[in-house]
């Protein structure tokens, strides 16, 4: 793809210099004013004439790569056979037991799946089974019976509380209402809601016919709708709010849901694996993100975003947010090369004179850092899935797919992408002075994020233009709707809670058996009885209340009476007042601490301030409530 785009860009710029180039010459239009081929939604969403910056950026990237003396090899892509693809998918989905025959652990996950999710898993298992039989390998267990056993359990698994059960009884009515709302929202282009309670693939299955006939108009930045996140009384969960063990479950469920969504929409969903190649293991540019962060941890323990990227962003923000054409106008190539060499040698020493680094140069180096990562920020595994978003038939489907793909990213990639997108939004907020709108920023950044070296394609010029507009549109959505895209949907959170409930039941049975076999001593039994009695006493004393502790901040614990309107933010405020009253000054400020929900049917979850505590207590009555610094 890169080589072909190079030739195309060269032709476009030659034509432009001669005053001969126009998009109409590349794409002649019919009498109705539309291109002679059918346009996708993502193509219609961008003005053709706004794409000049995209091709200029591509040309600049090509010149940079031609002039650079790169030691690392290009990323090579391995296309595994079908059996390997399905086996890898089942492993990533947390269902490798369906391949090995040890299905005990997989049953818990399967019992929480929706109809469309279960169908997606069954398709992969059956494909894997047939492939293995063709290869004359040892037969694997037939798991179809497992899926049939889960049918009666699936509806029960989605009901974590009585409220969830009532919601299940009205799901069909909600979905009917959702269909009409979807169509209306796509047409009005003003404000719309994203339903996070019903599986995206289930929504798509119910709206498939409706959306196939939906006509979407061209739009500029101002006409993009503002999507509202529904107010969930049990709190909104963001990627990063959960403990690693729960986030692992979220990724598995997001992969299954992503596959089910693409299956429902008739889109092939496969991911590639990069062949191991010789890459740089030290330095700043061209170093894998994981190794770069290992280096950074030696300098600043716990850092989640590469230090060089943080420094470049902060330097640009010091003076560059108001600089006209920032990101669009490149720095001089020789100066950029010299600065990169200087950074490689002196960055960790802290001896570089940043006051001499111009803003346009810093912006060019930031883009260079992003595209020189040996594995793309959106990962090679899911690059195809990101690119396929441009082919979805509605904006809401595109956002749902991007939401799942963001949740699929490794922590380091997601944290780095988040820092980049937040910076780009701050830059756009200053568009009056820097002349960089959402569209301008998107077309400039798209090739830096999605044009991957070694990811070649022999596509036609028409396809390359569709790729340009499609990836630019994806970039727009990543920037504008980043708050939505980092949210863990409620239906996935419900499935995580249900998995934890099932796991705890299994663990309790195992513990009971061990306890019986070990024939615990009388003293131990007495201790357990006393402990149980204390717990019962506490539960009576604190009936209708919770006890909040902050062991890492102070010895103070509080009994909080639950009311309908009590929120997590209110508890944090009371805690701060209590610290002040007791003259405890060593604690962190409110902005640096968070109220956590720990245990019960969740591992650990950081609560947003608008969480209604009584509703959450009813959802997870066995949880403990702890205030602690968010970084812990």
XYZ file of C-alpha atoms in Angstrom, residues 42-537:
496
model
C -17.260 7.299 5.631
C -16.480 8.734 2.208
C -19.520 10.985 2.233
C -18.627 12.342 5.647
C -15.584 14.301 4.479
C -15.317 17.024 1.880
C -13.151 15.754 -0.973
C -11.264 19.028 -1.212
C -10.251 18.783 2.441
C -8.098 15.732 1.718
C -5.142 17.666 0.253
C -3.519 17.731 3.693
C -3.781 13.944 3.869
C -1.823 13.429 0.653
C 0.697 16.102 1.646
C 1.259 14.246 4.913
C 1.663 10.949 3.058
C 4.238 12.521 0.735
C 6.126 13.947 3.710
C 6.117 10.522 5.411
C 7.490 8.914 2.270
C 10.315 11.434 1.962
C 11.189 10.950 5.620
C 11.358 7.170 5.201
C 13.438 7.425 2.026
C 15.955 9.742 3.679
C 16.127 7.805 6.943
C 18.803 5.160 7.448
C 16.668 2.698 9.313
C 18.227 -0.319 10.955
C 15.020 -2.094 11.914
C 13.217 -4.206 9.364
C 9.689 -3.553 8.207
C 6.890 -5.313 10.029
C 6.135 -8.568 8.258
C 2.662 -9.980 8.468
C 1.933 -13.631 8.851
C -1.407 -14.818 7.540
C -2.103 -18.018 9.506
C -4.300 -20.791 8.181
C -7.925 -20.979 9.231
C -7.391 -23.474 12.016
C -4.656 -21.333 13.582
C -6.843 -18.246 13.320
C -9.708 -19.881 15.206
C -7.412 -21.441 17.816
C -5.788 -18.042 18.437
C -9.194 -16.393 18.644
C -10.463 -18.913 21.206
C -7.310 -18.417 23.261
C -7.662 -14.617 23.231
C -11.339 -14.955 24.113
C -10.480 -16.987 27.220
C -11.971 -20.160 25.727
C -8.877 -22.240 24.979
C -10.470 -25.022 27.032
C -12.887 -25.605 24.152
C -9.886 -26.632 22.050
C -8.079 -28.722 24.643
C -11.245 -30.410 25.868
C -10.908 -29.053 29.417
C -14.182 -27.118 29.254
C -14.744 -26.580 32.983
C -13.346 -23.016 33.081
C -14.977 -22.102 29.779
C -18.466 -23.025 30.989
C -18.523 -20.055 33.384
C -17.800 -17.631 30.556
C -20.206 -19.328 28.156
C -23.030 -19.144 30.689
C -22.911 -15.317 30.609
C -23.017 -14.883 26.820
C -25.892 -13.424 24.839
C -27.457 -15.271 21.924
C -25.358 -13.517 19.262
C -22.178 -13.915 21.314
C -22.778 -17.646 21.807
C -23.405 -18.064 18.083
C -20.116 -16.308 17.276
C -18.199 -18.621 19.627
C -19.904 -21.736 18.250
C -19.008 -20.737 14.683
C -15.324 -20.478 15.621
C -15.337 -23.802 17.445
C -17.029 -25.611 14.575
C -14.632 -24.080 12.027
C -11.669 -25.128 14.152
C -13.048 -28.653 14.533
C -13.616 -29.099 10.795
C -10.141 -27.734 9.987
C -8.473 -30.118 12.420
C -10.371 -33.065 10.942
C -9.220 -32.115 7.442
C -5.639 -32.117 8.688
C -6.144 -35.651 10.072
C -5.129 -34.529 13.518
C -6.333 -36.192 16.685
C -10.061 -35.417 17.052
C -11.082 -32.937 19.698
C -14.182 -33.204 21.868
C -17.460 -32.148 20.286
C -18.519 -29.072 22.279
C -21.932 -28.543 20.716
C -23.589 -30.068 23.763
C -21.982 -27.378 25.905
C -23.629 -24.649 23.877
C -27.029 -26.341 24.022
C -26.699 -26.543 27.801
C -26.061 -22.820 28.002
C -29.253 -21.796 26.186
C -31.385 -22.055 29.311
C -28.703 -20.362 31.416
C -27.951 -17.386 29.189
C -31.039 -15.384 30.128
C -30.393 -16.043 33.821
C -26.760 -14.946 33.550
C -27.667 -11.482 32.324
C -29.749 -10.835 35.459
C -27.313 -9.902 38.217
C -29.940 -8.215 40.382
C -33.712 -7.979 40.574
C -33.504 -4.773 38.549
C -31.544 -6.575 35.846
C -34.150 -9.347 35.790
C -36.948 -6.830 35.294
C -34.905 -5.264 32.485
C -34.632 -8.660 30.788
C -38.425 -9.009 30.786
C -38.769 -5.728 28.868
C -35.782 -6.177 26.539
C -37.925 -6.834 23.476
C -39.886 -3.626 24.065
C -36.656 -1.645 24.554
C -35.197 -3.024 21.343
C -38.321 -2.030 19.378
C -38.038 1.500 20.758
C -34.305 1.489 20.023
C -34.889 0.773 16.321
C -37.045 3.858 15.858
C -34.697 6.007 17.948
C -31.657 4.872 15.949
C -33.256 5.836 12.647
C -34.433 9.179 14.024
C -31.027 10.033 15.524
C -29.129 9.256 12.319
C -31.434 11.591 10.415
C -31.598 14.516 12.863
C -27.775 14.639 13.305
C -28.159 16.645 16.538
C -28.020 14.726 19.823
C -28.322 10.989 20.293
C -28.024 8.344 22.995
C -25.804 5.269 23.018
C -27.505 2.252 24.588
C -24.928 0.544 26.823
C -27.314 -1.905 28.488
C -28.078 -4.141 25.510
C -25.369 -6.045 23.635
C -24.304 -4.143 20.510
C -24.570 -7.287 18.383
C -28.106 -7.898 19.662
C -29.012 -4.321 18.775
C -27.505 -4.758 15.297
C -29.385 -8.028 14.753
C -32.684 -6.302 15.508
C -31.902 -3.251 13.381
C -30.246 -4.976 10.435
C -33.113 -4.451 7.968
C -33.778 -0.913 9.107
C -30.134 0.190 8.783
C -29.594 -1.370 5.385
C -31.917 1.239 3.862
C -30.704 4.194 5.937
C -29.492 7.215 3.943
C -26.868 9.396 5.588
C -26.080 12.933 4.512
C -22.739 14.641 4.154
C -21.580 16.393 7.287
C -19.007 18.854 8.510
C -17.462 19.045 11.975
C -20.236 21.241 13.366
C -22.983 18.838 12.312
C -21.525 15.787 14.074
C -24.009 14.842 16.806
C -23.171 14.872 20.495
C -23.790 11.382 21.823
C -25.017 11.180 25.389
C -23.888 8.476 27.779
C -26.860 7.127 29.735
C -26.847 7.945 33.438
C -26.298 4.656 35.238
C -26.994 4.902 38.955
C -24.460 2.157 39.688
C -21.780 4.306 38.065
C -20.005 4.641 34.748
C -16.931 2.432 34.344
C -13.969 3.556 32.255
C -11.131 1.433 30.920
C -8.534 1.711 33.674
C -11.069 1.772 36.521
C -10.976 -2.007 36.943
C -8.497 -4.395 38.526
C -6.358 -6.420 36.062
C -8.316 -9.643 36.654
C -11.590 -7.925 35.751
C -10.056 -6.062 32.808
C -8.909 -9.407 31.452
C -12.537 -10.561 31.479
C -13.588 -7.308 29.774
C -11.109 -7.942 26.941
C -12.352 -11.500 26.432
C -15.959 -10.344 26.330
C -15.115 -7.387 24.076
C -13.437 -9.753 21.601
C -16.441 -12.084 21.590
C -18.857 -9.151 21.259
C -16.746 -7.540 18.510
C -16.775 -10.791 16.564
C -20.521 -11.236 17.090
C -21.140 -7.661 15.900
C -19.083 -8.122 12.736
C -20.676 -11.529 12.122
C -24.122 -9.951 12.393
C -23.128 -7.247 9.912
C -21.506 -9.710 7.506
C -17.950 -8.419 7.987
C -14.994 -10.810 8.100
C -13.179 -10.394 11.419
C -9.685 -11.862 11.547
C -6.553 -10.628 13.173
C -2.964 -10.966 12.031
C 0.153 -11.796 13.955
C 3.435 -10.041 13.309
C 6.425 -12.244 12.578
C 9.247 -11.614 15.015
C 11.817 -9.355 13.390
C 14.975 -7.642 14.517
C 14.026 -4.375 16.174
C 15.711 -1.772 18.330
C 15.717 -2.655 22.005
C 16.939 0.698 23.352
C 16.490 4.323 22.437
C 13.392 6.390 21.715
C 12.349 5.926 18.099
C 11.486 2.569 16.542
C 11.447 0.839 19.935
C 8.457 -1.342 20.926
C 6.128 0.381 23.366
C 6.657 -2.274 26.043
C 10.451 -1.920 25.976
C 10.231 1.863 25.896
C 8.069 1.898 29.016
C 10.490 -0.475 30.744
C 13.214 2.103 30.132
C 10.962 4.881 31.396
C 10.076 2.995 34.589
C 13.741 3.152 35.606
C 13.498 6.934 35.417
C 9.886 7.451 36.579
C 8.358 4.325 38.199
C 4.732 3.681 37.302
C 4.639 5.808 34.163
C 1.965 4.664 31.702
C 2.733 6.909 28.713
C 6.237 7.125 27.164
C 8.185 9.995 28.711
C 9.381 11.270 25.332
C 5.778 11.568 24.159
C 4.763 13.337 27.369
C 7.624 15.812 26.979
C 6.871 16.537 23.317
C 3.207 17.182 24.116
C 3.973 19.424 27.088
C 6.531 21.374 25.040
C 4.022 21.964 22.239
C 1.389 23.044 24.758
C 3.719 25.610 26.333
C 3.529 27.826 23.263
C 2.340 25.777 20.309
C -1.399 25.368 20.868
C -1.923 28.771 19.278
C 0.648 28.239 16.525
C -1.041 28.369 13.144
C -0.827 25.094 11.209
C 0.647 23.111 14.103
C 0.848 19.415 13.075
C 0.051 20.352 9.457
C 3.213 22.352 8.650
C 6.282 20.093 9.009
C 9.636 21.147 10.364
C 12.707 21.116 8.138
C 13.885 17.530 7.537
C 17.603 18.107 8.340
C 16.711 19.868 11.578
C 14.269 17.113 12.568
C 16.911 14.462 11.927
C 19.453 16.355 14.017
C 16.992 16.815 16.869
C 16.075 13.121 16.864
C 19.741 12.154 17.114
C 20.177 14.623 19.953
C 17.138 13.230 21.747
C 18.396 9.671 21.415
C 21.674 10.697 23.032
C 20.562 13.188 25.675
C 16.878 12.777 26.525
C 17.262 10.607 29.635
C 20.175 12.743 30.801
C 17.905 15.790 30.775
C 20.529 17.967 29.083
C 18.613 18.856 25.913
C 17.879 22.582 25.568
C 14.152 22.399 24.895
C 13.859 26.178 24.643
C 15.638 25.875 21.290
C 13.167 23.294 19.933
C 10.584 24.975 17.696
C 6.925 24.042 18.044
C 6.538 22.780 14.466
C 9.637 20.639 14.951
C 8.266 19.158 18.171
C 4.979 18.365 16.403
C 6.858 16.673 13.539
C 8.875 14.599 15.997
C 5.680 13.579 17.826
C 4.171 12.288 14.561
C 7.466 10.566 13.732
C 7.457 8.829 17.119
C 3.910 7.505 16.555
C 4.516 6.104 13.075
C 7.984 4.727 13.881
C 6.624 2.377 16.546
C 7.537 -1.069 15.160
C 3.995 -2.234 15.936
C 1.145 0.227 15.329
C -0.517 1.963 18.257
C -3.821 0.281 17.361
C -1.899 -3.056 17.178
C -1.304 -5.199 14.131
C -3.727 -7.841 15.429
C -6.718 -5.518 15.179
C -5.602 -3.160 12.420
C -7.952 -4.816 9.914
C -10.835 -4.513 12.378
C -10.148 -0.789 12.840
C -10.012 -0.276 9.079
C -13.260 -2.226 8.631
C -15.082 0.351 10.766
C -15.242 2.651 7.725
C -17.483 0.080 5.980
C -20.195 0.014 8.645
C -23.504 1.476 7.536
C -24.241 3.884 10.387
C -22.306 6.203 12.639
C -23.649 4.551 15.764
C -22.432 1.136 14.614
C -19.031 2.660 13.895
C -18.832 4.103 17.401
C -19.911 0.818 18.975
C -17.225 -1.049 17.033
C -14.561 1.514 18.002
C -15.645 1.257 21.638
C -15.027 -2.500 21.623
C -11.723 -2.143 19.751
C -10.418 0.390 22.282
C -11.257 -2.053 25.091
C -9.345 -4.765 23.218
C -6.090 -2.790 23.147
C -3.311 -3.689 25.597
C -3.109 -1.263 28.531
C 0.066 0.409 27.272
C -1.384 1.013 23.801
C -4.694 2.264 25.141
C -3.042 4.623 27.651
C -0.723 6.048 24.985
C -3.544 6.460 22.472
C -5.650 8.195 25.138
C -2.865 10.684 25.896
C -2.502 11.413 22.179
C -6.242 11.925 21.609
C -6.597 14.175 24.660
C -3.748 16.331 23.340
C -5.345 16.508 19.892
C -8.630 17.638 21.458
C -6.863 20.412 23.380
C -5.249 21.483 20.146
C -8.652 21.574 18.404
C -10.065 23.631 21.280
C -7.657 26.371 20.124
C -8.721 26.194 16.479
C -9.589 29.891 16.309
C -5.903 30.771 16.574
C -4.120 27.693 15.182
C -6.582 27.110 12.295
C -6.629 23.378 13.040
C -10.189 22.050 13.084
C -11.249 18.509 13.911
C -11.196 17.701 10.215
C -7.732 19.263 9.682
C -6.214 17.353 12.587
C -7.848 14.081 11.538
C -6.619 14.084 7.934
C -3.081 14.917 9.082
C -2.944 12.307 11.844
C -4.720 9.444 10.037
C -1.744 8.332 7.893
C 0.559 8.502 10.924
C -1.700 6.131 12.835
C -2.997 3.787 10.132
C -0.318 3.636 7.387
C 1.821 0.765 8.647
C 5.116 -0.117 7.010
C 5.044 -3.584 5.503
C 1.246 -3.627 5.455
C 1.102 -3.664 1.673
C -1.881 -3.740 -0.611
C -2.321 -3.838 -4.389
C -5.542 -1.892 -4.192
C -6.852 0.342 -6.929
C -6.625 4.129 -6.790
C -10.332 4.255 -5.971
C -9.780 1.986 -2.971
C -6.830 4.098 -1.830
C -8.990 7.224 -1.877
C -11.690 5.375 0.087
C -8.982 4.328 2.560
C -7.883 7.948 2.946
C -11.344 9.290 3.669
C -12.284 6.251 5.749
C -9.279 6.381 8.088
C -9.600 10.164 8.405
C -13.192 9.674 9.489
C -12.157 6.994 12.001
C -9.605 9.465 13.353
C -12.343 12.084 13.727
C -14.468 9.716 15.772
C -11.539 8.650 17.961
C -10.915 12.302 18.839
C -14.477 13.624 19.173
C -16.051 10.648 20.942
C -13.100 9.519 23.068
C -15.089 9.847 26.305
C -17.632 7.347 24.991
C -15.009 5.027 23.485
C -13.218 4.550 26.816
C -16.431 3.493 28.592
C -17.020 -0.150 29.492
C -20.640 -0.876 28.422
C -22.990 -1.895 31.212
C -23.887 -5.180 29.496
C -20.212 -6.196 29.611
C -19.923 -5.123 33.267
C -22.976 -7.264 34.084
C -21.306 -10.233 32.396
C -18.088 -9.653 34.363
C -20.041 -9.563 37.621
C -21.885 -12.751 36.707
C -18.608 -14.524 35.896
C -17.250 -13.505 39.294
C -20.396 -14.805 41.001
C -20.071 -18.172 39.243
C -16.343 -18.351 40.036
C -17.004 -17.592 43.708
C -19.612 -20.363 43.867
C -17.110 -22.823 42.462
C -14.385 -21.575 44.806
C -16.698 -21.820 47.813
C -17.470 -25.443 46.993
C -13.769 -26.227 46.687
C -13.002 -24.494 49.983
C -15.825 -26.348 51.736
C -14.471 -29.657 50.478
C -10.914 -28.843 51.595
C -12.189 -27.741 54.952
C -14.037 -31.001 55.402
C -11.063 -33.122 54.340
C -8.617 -31.289 56.576
C -10.890 -31.694 59.627
C -10.034 -28.287 61.010
C -9.177 -28.071 64.710
C -11.567 -26.895 67.425
C -9.627 -23.679 68.006
C -9.891 -22.773 64.346
C -13.595 -23.533 64.346
C -14.024 -21.365 67.434
C -12.155 -18.520 65.763
C -14.371 -18.806 62.688
C -17.515 -18.788 64.842
C -16.379 -15.689 66.690
C -15.518 -14.002 63.402
C -18.964 -14.845 62.015
C -20.655 -13.527 65.147
C -18.740 -10.237 64.863
C -19.777 -9.938 61.228
C -23.431 -10.554 62.126
C -23.205 -7.953 64.874
